[in-house]
Tab-separated table of C-alpha atoms and ligand atoms in Angstrom:
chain	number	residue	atom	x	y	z
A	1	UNK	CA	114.769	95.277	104.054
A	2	UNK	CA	113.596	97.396	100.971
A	3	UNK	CA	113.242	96.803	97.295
A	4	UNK	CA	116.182	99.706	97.052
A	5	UNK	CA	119.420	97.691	98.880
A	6	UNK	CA	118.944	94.873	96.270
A	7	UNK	CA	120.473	96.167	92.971
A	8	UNK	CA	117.556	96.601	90.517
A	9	UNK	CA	117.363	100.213	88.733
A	10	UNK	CA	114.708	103.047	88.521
A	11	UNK	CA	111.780	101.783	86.241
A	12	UNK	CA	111.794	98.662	88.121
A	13	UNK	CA	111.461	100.352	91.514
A	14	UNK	CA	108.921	102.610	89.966
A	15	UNK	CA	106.526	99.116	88.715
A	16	UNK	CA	107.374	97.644	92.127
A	17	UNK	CA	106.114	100.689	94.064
A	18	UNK	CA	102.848	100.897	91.604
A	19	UNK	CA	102.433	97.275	92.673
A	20	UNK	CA	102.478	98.827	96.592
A	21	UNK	CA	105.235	96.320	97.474
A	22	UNK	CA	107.162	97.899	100.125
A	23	UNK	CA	109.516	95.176	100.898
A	24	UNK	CA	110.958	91.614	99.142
A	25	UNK	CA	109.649	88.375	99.925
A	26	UNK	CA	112.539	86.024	101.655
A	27	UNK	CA	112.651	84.311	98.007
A	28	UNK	CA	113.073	87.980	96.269
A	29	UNK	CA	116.010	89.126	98.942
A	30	UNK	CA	117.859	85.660	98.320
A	31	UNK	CA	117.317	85.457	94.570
A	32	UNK	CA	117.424	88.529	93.404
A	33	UNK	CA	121.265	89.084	94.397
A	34	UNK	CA	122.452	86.034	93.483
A	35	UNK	CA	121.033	86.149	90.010
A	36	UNK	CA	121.960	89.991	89.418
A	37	UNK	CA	125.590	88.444	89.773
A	38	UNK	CA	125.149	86.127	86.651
A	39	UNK	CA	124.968	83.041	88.831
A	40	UNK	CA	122.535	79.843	87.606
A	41	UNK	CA	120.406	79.333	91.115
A	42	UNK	CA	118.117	76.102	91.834
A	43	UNK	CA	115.431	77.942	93.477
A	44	UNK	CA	112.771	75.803	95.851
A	45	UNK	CA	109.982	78.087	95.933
A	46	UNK	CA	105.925	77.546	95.690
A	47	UNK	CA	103.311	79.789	94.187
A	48	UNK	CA	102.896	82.475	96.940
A	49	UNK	CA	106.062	83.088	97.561
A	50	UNK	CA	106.820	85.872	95.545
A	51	UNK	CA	109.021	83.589	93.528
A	52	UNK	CA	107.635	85.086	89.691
A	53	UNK	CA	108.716	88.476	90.958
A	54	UNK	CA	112.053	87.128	92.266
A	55	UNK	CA	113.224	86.016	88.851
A	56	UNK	CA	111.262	88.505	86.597
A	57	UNK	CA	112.743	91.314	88.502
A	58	UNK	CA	116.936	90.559	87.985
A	59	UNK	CA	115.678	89.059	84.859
A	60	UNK	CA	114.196	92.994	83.511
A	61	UNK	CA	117.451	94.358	85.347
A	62	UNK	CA	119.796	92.350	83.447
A	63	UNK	CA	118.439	92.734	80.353
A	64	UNK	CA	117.997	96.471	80.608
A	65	UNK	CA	121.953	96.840	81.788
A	66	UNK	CA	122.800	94.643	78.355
A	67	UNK	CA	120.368	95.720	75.692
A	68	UNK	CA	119.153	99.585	76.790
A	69	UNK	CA	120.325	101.282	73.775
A	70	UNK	CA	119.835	98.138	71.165
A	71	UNK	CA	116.434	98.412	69.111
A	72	UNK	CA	117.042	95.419	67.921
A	73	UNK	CA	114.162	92.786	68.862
A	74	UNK	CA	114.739	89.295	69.019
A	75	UNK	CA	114.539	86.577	71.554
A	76	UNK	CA	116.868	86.824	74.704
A	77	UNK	CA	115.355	85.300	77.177
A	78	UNK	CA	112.745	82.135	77.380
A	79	UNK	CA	110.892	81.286	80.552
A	80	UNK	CA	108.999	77.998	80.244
A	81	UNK	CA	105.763	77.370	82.489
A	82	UNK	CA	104.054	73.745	82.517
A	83	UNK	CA	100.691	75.046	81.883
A	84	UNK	CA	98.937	77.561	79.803
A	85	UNK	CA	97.427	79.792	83.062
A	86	UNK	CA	101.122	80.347	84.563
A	87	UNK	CA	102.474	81.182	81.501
A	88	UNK	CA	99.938	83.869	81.328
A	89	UNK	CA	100.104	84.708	84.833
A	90	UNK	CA	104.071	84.946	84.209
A	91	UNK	CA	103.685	87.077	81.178
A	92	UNK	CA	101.375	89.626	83.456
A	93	UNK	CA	104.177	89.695	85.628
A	94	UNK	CA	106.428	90.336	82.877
A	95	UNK	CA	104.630	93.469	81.578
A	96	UNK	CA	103.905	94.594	84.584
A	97	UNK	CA	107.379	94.858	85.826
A	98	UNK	CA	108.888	95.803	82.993
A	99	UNK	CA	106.363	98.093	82.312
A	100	UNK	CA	108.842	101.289	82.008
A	101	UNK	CA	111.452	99.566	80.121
A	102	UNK	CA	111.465	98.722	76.529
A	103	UNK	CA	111.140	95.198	76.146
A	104	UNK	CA	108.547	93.090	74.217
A	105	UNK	CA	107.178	89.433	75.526
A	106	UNK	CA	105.407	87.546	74.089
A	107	UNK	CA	103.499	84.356	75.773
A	108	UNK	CA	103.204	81.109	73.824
A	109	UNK	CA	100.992	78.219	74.466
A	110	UNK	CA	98.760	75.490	72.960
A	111	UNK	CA	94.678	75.296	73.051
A	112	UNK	CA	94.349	78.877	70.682
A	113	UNK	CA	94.832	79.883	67.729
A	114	UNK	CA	98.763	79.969	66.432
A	115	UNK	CA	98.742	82.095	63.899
A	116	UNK	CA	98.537	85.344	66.227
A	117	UNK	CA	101.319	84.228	67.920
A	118	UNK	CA	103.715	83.524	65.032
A	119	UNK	CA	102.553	87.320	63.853
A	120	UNK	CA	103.551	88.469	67.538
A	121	UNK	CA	107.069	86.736	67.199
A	122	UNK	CA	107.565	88.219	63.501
A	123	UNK	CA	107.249	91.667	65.094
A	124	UNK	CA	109.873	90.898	67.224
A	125	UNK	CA	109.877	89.930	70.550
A	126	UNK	CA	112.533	90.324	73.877
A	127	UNK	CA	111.557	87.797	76.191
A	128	UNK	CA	109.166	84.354	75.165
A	129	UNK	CA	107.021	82.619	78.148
A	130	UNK	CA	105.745	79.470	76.340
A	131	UNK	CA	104.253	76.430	77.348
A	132	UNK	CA	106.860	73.437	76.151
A	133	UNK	CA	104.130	71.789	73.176
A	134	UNK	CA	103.486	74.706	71.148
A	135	UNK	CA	106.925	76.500	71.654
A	136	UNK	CA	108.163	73.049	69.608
A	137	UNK	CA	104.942	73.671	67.401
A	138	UNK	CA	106.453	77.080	66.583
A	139	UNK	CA	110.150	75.384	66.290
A	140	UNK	CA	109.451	73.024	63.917
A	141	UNK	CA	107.499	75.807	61.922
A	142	UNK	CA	110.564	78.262	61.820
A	143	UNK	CA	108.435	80.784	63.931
A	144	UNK	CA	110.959	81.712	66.799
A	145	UNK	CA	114.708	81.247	66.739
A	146	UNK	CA	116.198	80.636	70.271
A	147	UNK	CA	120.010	80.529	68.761
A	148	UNK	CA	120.476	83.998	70.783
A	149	UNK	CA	118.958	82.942	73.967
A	150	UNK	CA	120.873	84.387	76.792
A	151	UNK	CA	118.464	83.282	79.720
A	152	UNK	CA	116.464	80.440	80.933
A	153	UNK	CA	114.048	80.062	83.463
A	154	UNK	CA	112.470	77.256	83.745
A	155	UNK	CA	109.324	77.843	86.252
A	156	UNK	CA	107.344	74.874	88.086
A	157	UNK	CA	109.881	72.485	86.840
A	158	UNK	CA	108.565	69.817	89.069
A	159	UNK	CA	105.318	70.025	87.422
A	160	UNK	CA	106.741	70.349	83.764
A	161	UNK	CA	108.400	66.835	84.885
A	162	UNK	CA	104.812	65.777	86.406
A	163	UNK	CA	103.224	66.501	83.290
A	164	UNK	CA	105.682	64.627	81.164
A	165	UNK	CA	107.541	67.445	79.482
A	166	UNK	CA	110.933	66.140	80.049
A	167	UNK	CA	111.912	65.272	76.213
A	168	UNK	CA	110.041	68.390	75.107
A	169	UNK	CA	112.187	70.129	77.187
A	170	UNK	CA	115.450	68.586	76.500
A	171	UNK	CA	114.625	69.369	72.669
A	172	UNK	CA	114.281	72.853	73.404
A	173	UNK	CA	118.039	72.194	75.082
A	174	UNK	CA	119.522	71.402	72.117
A	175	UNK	CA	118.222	74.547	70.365
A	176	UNK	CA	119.812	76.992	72.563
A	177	UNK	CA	123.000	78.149	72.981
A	178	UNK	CA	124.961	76.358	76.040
A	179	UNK	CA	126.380	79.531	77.503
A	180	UNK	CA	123.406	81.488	79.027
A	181	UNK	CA	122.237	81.668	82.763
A	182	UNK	CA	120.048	79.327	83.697
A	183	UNK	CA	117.386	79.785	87.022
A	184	UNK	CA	115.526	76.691	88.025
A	185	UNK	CA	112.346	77.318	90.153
A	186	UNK	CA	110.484	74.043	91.721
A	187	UNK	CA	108.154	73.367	94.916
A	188	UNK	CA	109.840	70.203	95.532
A	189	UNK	CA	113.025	68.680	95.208
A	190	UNK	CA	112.656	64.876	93.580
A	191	UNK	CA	115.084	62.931	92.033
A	192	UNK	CA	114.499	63.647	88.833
A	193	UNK	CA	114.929	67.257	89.327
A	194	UNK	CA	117.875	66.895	91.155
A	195	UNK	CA	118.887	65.129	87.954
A	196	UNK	CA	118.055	67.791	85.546
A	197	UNK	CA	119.658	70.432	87.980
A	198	UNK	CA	123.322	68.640	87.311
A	199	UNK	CA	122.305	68.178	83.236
A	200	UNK	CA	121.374	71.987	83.172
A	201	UNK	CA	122.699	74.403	85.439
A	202	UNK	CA	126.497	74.981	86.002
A	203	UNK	CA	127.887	75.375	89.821
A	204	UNK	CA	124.278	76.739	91.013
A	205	UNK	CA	123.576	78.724	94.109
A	206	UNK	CA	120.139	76.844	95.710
A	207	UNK	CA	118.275	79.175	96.722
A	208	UNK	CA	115.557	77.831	99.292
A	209	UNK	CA	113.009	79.518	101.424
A	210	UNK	CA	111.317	77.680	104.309
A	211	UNK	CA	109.105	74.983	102.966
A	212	UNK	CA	105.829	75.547	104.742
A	213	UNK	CA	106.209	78.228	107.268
A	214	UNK	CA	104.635	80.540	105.536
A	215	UNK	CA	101.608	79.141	105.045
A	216	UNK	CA	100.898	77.236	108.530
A	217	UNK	CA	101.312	80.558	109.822
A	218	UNK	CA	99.265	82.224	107.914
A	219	UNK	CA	96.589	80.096	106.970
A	220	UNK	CA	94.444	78.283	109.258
A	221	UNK	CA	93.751	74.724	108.359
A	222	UNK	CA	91.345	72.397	109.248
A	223	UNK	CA	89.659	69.061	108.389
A	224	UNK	CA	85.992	68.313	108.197
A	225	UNK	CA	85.155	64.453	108.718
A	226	UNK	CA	81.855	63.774	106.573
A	227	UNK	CA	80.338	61.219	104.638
A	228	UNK	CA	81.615	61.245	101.008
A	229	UNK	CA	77.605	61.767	99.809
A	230	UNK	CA	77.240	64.517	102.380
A	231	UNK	CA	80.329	66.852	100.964
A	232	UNK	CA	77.979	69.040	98.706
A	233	UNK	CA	75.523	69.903	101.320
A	234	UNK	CA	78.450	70.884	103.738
A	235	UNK	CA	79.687	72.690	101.453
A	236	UNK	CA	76.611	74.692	100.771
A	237	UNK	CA	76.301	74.977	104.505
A	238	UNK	CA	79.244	76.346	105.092
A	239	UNK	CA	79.448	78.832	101.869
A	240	UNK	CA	76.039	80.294	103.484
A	241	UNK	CA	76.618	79.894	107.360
A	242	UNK	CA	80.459	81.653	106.463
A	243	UNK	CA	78.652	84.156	103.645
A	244	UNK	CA	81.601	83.509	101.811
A	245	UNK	CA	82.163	85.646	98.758
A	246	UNK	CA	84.797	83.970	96.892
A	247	UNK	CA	85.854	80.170	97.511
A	248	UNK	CA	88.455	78.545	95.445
A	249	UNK	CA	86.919	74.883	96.028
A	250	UNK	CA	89.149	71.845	94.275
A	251	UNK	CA	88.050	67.932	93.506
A	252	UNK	CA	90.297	65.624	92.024
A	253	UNK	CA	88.767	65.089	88.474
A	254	UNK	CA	87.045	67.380	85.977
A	255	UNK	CA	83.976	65.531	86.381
A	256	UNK	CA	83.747	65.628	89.714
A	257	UNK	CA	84.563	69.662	88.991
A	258	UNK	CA	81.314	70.002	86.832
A	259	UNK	CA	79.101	67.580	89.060
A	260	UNK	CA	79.968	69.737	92.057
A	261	UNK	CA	79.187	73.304	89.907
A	262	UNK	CA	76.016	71.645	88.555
A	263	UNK	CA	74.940	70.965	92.103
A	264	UNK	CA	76.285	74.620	94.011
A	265	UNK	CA	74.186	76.134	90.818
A	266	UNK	CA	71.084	74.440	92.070
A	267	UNK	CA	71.310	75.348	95.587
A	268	UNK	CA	71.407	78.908	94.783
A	269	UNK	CA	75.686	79.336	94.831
A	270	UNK	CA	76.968	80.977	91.396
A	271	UNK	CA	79.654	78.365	90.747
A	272	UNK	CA	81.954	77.922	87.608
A	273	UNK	CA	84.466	74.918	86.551
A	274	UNK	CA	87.903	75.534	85.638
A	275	UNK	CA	89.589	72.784	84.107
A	276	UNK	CA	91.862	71.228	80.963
A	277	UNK	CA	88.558	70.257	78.793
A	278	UNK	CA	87.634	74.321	79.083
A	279	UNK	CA	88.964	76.140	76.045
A	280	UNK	CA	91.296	78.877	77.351
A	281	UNK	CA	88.405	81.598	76.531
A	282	UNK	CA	86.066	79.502	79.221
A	283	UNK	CA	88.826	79.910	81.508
A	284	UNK	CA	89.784	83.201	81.221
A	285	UNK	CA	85.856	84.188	81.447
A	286	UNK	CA	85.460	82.154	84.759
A	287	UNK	CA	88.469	83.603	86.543
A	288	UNK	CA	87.386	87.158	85.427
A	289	UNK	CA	84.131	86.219	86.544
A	290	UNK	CA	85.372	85.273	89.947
A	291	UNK	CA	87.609	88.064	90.217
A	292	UNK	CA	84.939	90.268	90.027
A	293	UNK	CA	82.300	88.786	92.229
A	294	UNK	CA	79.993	87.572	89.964
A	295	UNK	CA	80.796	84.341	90.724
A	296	UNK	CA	81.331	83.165	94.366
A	297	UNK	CA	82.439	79.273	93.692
A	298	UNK	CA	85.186	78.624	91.643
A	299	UNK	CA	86.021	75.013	91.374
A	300	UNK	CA	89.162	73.367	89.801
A	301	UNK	CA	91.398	70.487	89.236
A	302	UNK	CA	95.090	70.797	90.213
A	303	UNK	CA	96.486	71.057	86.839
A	304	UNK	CA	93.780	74.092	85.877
A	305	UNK	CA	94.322	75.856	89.319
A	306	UNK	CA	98.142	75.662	88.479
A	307	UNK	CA	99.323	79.370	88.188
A	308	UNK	CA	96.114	81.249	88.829
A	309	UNK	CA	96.696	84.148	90.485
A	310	UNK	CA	94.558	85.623	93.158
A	311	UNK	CA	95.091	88.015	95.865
A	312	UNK	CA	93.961	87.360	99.161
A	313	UNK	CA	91.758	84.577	97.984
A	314	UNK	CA	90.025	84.292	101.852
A	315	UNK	CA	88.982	80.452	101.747
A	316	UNK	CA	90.313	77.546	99.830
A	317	UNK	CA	87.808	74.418	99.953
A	318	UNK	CA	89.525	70.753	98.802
A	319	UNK	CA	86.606	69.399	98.306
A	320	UNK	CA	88.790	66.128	97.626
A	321	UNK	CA	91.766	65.468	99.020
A	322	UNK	CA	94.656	65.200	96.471
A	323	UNK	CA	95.891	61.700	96.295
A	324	UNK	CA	99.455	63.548	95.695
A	325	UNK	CA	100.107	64.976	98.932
A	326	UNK	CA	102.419	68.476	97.583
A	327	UNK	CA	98.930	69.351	95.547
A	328	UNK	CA	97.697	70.008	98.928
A	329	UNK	CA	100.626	72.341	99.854
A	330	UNK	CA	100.145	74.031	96.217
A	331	UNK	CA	96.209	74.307	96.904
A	332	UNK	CA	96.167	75.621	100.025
A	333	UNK	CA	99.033	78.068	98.851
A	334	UNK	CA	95.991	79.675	97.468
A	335	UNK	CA	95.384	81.510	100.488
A	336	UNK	CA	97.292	83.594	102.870
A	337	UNK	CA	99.064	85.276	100.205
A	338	UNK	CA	101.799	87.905	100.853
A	339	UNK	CA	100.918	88.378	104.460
A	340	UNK	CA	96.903	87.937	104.207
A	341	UNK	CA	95.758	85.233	106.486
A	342	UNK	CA	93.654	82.791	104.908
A	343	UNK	CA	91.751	79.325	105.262
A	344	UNK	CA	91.766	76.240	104.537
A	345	UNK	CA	89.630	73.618	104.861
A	346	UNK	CA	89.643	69.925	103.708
A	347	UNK	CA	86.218	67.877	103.684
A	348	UNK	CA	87.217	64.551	104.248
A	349	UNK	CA	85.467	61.097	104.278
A	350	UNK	CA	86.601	57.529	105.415
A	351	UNK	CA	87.827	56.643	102.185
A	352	UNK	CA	90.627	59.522	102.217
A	353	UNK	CA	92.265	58.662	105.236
A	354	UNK	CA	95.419	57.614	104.033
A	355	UNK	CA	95.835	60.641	101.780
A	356	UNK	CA	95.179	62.774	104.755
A	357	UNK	CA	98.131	60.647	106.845
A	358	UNK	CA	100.632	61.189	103.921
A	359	UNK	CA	99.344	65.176	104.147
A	360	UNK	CA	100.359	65.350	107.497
A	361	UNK	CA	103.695	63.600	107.295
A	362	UNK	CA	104.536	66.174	104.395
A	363	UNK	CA	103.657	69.013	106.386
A	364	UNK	CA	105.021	67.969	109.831
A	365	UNK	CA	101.911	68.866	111.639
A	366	UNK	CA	98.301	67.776	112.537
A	367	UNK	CA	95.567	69.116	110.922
A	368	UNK	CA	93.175	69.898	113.576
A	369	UNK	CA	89.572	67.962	112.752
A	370	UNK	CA	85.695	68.943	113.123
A	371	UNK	CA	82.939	66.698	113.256
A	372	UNK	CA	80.449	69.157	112.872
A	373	UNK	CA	76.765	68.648	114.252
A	374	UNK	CA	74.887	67.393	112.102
A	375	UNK	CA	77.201	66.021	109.706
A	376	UNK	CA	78.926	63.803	111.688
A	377	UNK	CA	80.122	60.391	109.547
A	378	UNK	CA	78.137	57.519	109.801
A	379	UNK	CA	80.235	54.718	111.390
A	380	UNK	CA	78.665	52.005	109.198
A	381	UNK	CA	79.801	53.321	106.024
A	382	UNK	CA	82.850	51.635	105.359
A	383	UNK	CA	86.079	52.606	103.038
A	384	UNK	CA	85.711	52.149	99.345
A	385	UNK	CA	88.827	52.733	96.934
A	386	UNK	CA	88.982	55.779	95.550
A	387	UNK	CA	88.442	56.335	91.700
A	388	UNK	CA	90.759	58.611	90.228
A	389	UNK	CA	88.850	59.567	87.207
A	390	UNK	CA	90.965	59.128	84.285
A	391	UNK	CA	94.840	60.576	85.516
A	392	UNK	CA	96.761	63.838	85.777
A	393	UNK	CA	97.622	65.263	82.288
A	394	UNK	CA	100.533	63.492	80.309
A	395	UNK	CA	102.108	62.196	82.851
A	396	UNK	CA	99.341	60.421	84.842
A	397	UNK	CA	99.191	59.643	88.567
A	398	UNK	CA	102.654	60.067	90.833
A	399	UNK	CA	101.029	57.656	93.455
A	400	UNK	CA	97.578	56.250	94.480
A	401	UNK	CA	97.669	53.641	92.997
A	402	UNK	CA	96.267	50.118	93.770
A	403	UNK	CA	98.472	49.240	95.986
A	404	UNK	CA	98.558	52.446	98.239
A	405	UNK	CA	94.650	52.051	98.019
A	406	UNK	CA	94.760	48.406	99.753
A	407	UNK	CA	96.981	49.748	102.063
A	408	UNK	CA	94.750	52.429	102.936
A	409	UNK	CA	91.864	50.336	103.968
A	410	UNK	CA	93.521	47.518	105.845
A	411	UNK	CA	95.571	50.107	107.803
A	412	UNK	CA	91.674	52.037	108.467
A	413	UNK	CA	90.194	49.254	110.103
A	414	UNK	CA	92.120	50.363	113.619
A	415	UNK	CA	91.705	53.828	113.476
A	416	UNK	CA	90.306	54.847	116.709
A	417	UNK	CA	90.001	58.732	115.346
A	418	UNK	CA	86.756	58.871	113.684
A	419	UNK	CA	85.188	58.196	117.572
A	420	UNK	CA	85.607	62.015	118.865
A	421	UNK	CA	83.630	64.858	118.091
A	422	UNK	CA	83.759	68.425	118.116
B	501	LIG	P1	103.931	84.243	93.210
B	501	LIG	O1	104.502	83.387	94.285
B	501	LIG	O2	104.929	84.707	92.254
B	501	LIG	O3	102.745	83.557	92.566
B	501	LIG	O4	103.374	85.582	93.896
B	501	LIG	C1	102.345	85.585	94.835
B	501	LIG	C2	101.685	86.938	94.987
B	501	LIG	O5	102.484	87.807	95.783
B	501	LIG	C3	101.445	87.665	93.689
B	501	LIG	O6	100.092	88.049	93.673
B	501	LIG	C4	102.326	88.889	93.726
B	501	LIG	O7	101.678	89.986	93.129
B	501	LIG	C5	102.525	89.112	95.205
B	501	LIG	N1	103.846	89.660	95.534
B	501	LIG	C6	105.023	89.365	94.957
B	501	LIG	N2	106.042	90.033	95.540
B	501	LIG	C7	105.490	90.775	96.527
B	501	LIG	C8	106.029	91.672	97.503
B	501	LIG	N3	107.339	91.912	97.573
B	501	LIG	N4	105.173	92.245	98.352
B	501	LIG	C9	103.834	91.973	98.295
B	501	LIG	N5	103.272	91.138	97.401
B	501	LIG	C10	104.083	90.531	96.520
C-alpha cells in the first residue's frame, strides 16, 4: 500500500516523502479515506500509531481542495489536545505536513504567556490546536472566533475526559457551528466516550486498529521483581550494565519524578524531570536535552509524558507501575515506534501486584518476570498500600483507590509467584 492510492494531493506527498514514509500506518489507510469523503469517524487509536498523521493529512487535503485560492485567514479548523506537549507535538505535525501549502496554525495552550498568542490569532490563522483552558481564556477575551469552524478533531479524547475537560469542552460546542465534520480520536473506548460520540458526531464510521498488536510485537516486555527500596540501584544497574543512551523512565508522582533524578544525578546518570509543576520552557529544554544526548534519563509522570514525541525511543523504564492499567499501554507505546523494536521493562515490588494483574488482564498476555541475582525480593517484606501522591490532574485518580488497595493485599497473601527465580 502507498501514500499515492489514498487520495491526498502533491504537496502532501511531497512532506510525506521528506518525512521518508514510504507507506500508511493501518490507522492512516483506514482513516484517511473515510475522512477524505466528509464522513465524522470515531477513531480508537494510541500514540504510535500514526494516528496525528492520519487526521492531519485528509485534514491539509480538505482544506487545500476548499480554500486554495482564498487569502482570506481565519479559523477553519480546531483540533483540541488534553495537554500542552500534544498540542505542540500536533502543531509540528501540522507544519510539517502542510508545509507546501498555504495554511497558518496556530497552537494555543495555558502555562505561557497569552499575549503572543492573541497577536498570532490577530494575524490570522487557518487551523487552531489549543489546549481546552486557555482556548476559553481566549473566548471569553474575544481573541479567536470559531463561528466559521468547519472541522473538529478532538485528539486523546479519553484523556481530555480523564483530565476533567468535559464542560470546557461542551462550551467550546456551543460556540461552533453544528454543521462541520467532526473526527474523534481515543485509546480507549469508556462509557463516557461512547456518550460523547452519540452527543457529537453524526452517523460515524469507527475506525479501529488492533488494540495492542502492535506493540507486543514489537516491543519486548518484561517485569523485574525487586524490593520497592532497591528500584534506584536496579535501575542504575541496568542503565550501566545495558549502556543505555536514552531511557524514558516513568513513576507515578512528580515527587517521586524529582527524587528518582536527584538520585540517577548522584550516581553519575544525567537525568532530567518532566512534569506539570515544570514551566513549559523546563520542559521543552529537557526533551531537547534528551533528544540530543545530553541527557540519558528522562523521567516523567503520565500526564507530562502525554504527547511527547520520540523516535525509536530504545527502552522505556516504569519505574512505577501505573495504578491505571491503559497508562501502561500509553507508556510503553513509547517504544517500538513505526516498526522499531523496542523495550520495556517494569520494576515491580510486592506492593504493585495487583496493578500488575489488572496490566495483564488489559493486555491479554503474561508479562514474562526476572528475579535478577542479586536483587532478588526479600520475602519478609510485606505489602504496604501504595501512596498515590496527590492525584492525576483535574480529574484525579480513575481507580486505586482504598478499596482496590485492600483488595490487593488480602488477595497477595496466596501468591505462590514471588518463589521462582530467574
Ligand atoms: P503518532 O501515533 O501520531 O504519535 O505517530 C507516531 C510516530 O510515527 C511519529 O513519530 C510519526 O512521525 C511516525 N509516523 C507517522 N506515520 C508514519 C508512516 N506512515 N511511516 C513511518 N512513520 C510514521
Amino acid at each position: 500500500m502507498s501514500f499515492d492510492k489514498l487520495g491526498l494531493s502533491k504537496p502532501l506527498l511531497k512532506a510525506i516523502k521528506e518525512q521518508g514514509y514510504t507507506s500508511p500506518t493501518p490507522i492512516q489507510q483506514k482513516a484517511i479515506p473515510v475522512i477524505l469523503e466528509g464522513k465524522d469517524i470515531l477513531a480508537g487509536a494510541q500514540t504510535g500509531t500514526g494516528k496525528t498523521a492520519g487526521f492531519t493529512l485528509p485534514l491539509l487535503e480538505l482544506l487545500s481542495r476548499k480554500h486554495q485560492n482564498k487569502k482570506k485567514h481565519y479559523p477553519k479548523a480546531l483540533i483540541l489536545t488534553p495537554t500542552r506537549e500534544l498540542a505542540a507535538q500536533v502543531a509540528e505535525s501540522v507544519s510539517l505536513y502542510g508545509k507546501h501549502l498555504p495554511f497558518r496554525s496556530a497552537v494555543i495552550f495555558g502555562g505561557v504567556k497569552i499575549n503572543p498568542q492573541i497577536n498570532q490569532l490577530k494575524k490570522g490563522v487557518d487551523i487552531v490546536i489549543a489546549t481546552p483552558g486557555r482556548l476559553l481564556d481566549l473566548i471569553a477575551q474575544k481573541a479567536i472566533d470559531l463561528r466559521q469552524i468547519e472541522f473538529l478533531i478532538l485528539d486523546e479524547a479519553d484523556r481530555m475526559l480523564d483530565m476533567g475537560f468535559i464542560n470546557d469542552i461542551k462550551k467550546v460546542l456551543k460556540i461552533v457551528p453544528k454543521e462541520k465534520q467532526t473526527l474523534l480520536f481515543s485509546a480507549t473506548y469508556s462509557n463516557e466516550i461512547k456518550k460523547l460520540s452519540n452527543e457529537l458526531l453524526k452517523n460515524p464510521v469507527l475506525v479501529e486498529v488492533a488494540r495492542q498488536n502492535r506493540s507486543s510485537e514489537q516491543v519486548s516486555q518484561s517485569v523485574y521483581h525487586v524490593d520497592k527500596g532497591r528500584k534506584r540501584e536496579l535501575l542504575t544497574h541496568l542503565i550501566n550494565e545495558g549502556e543505555w543512551k536514552q531511557v524514558l523512565v516513568f513513576t507515578r508522582t512528580k515527587h517521586g519524578a524529582n527524587k528518582l533524578t536527584g538520585q540517577l544525578e548522584k550516581d553519575g546518570i544525567p537525568a532530567v524531570a518532566i512534569h506539570g509543576n515544570k514551566s513549559q520552557n523546563a520542559r521543552t529544554k529537557a526533551l531537547a536535552d534528551f533528544k540530543k544526548g545530553d541527557v540519558r534519563v528522562l523521567v516523567a509522570t503520565d500526564i507530562a509524558a502525554r504527547g511527547i514525541d520520540i523516535d525509536q525511543l530504545p527502552h522505556v523504564v516504569n519505574f512505577e507501575l501505573p495504578n491505571v492499567s491503559e497508562d501502561y499501554v500509553h507508556r510503553i507505546g513509547r517504544t517500538g515506534r513505526a516498526g522499531n523494536e523496542g523495550e520495556a521493562l517494569s520494576l515491580v515490588c510486592v506492593d504493585e501486584d495487583e496493578f500488575l494483574a489488572n496490566i495483564e488482564k488489559l493486555i491479554k498476555k503474561d508479562i514474562p518476570k526476572v528475579w535478577l541475582k542479586g536483587f532478588k525480593p526479600d520475602p519478609s517484606i510485606k505489602a504496604e498500600p501504595i501512596n498515590m501522591g496527590g492525584g492525576r490532574g483535574r480529574g484525579g485518580n480513575r481507580s486505586g483507590g482504598a478499596s482496590s488497595r485492600n483488595r490487593s493485599r488480602s488477595s497477595r497473601s496466596g501468591s505462590s509467584r514471588r518463589g521462582a527465580s530467574a
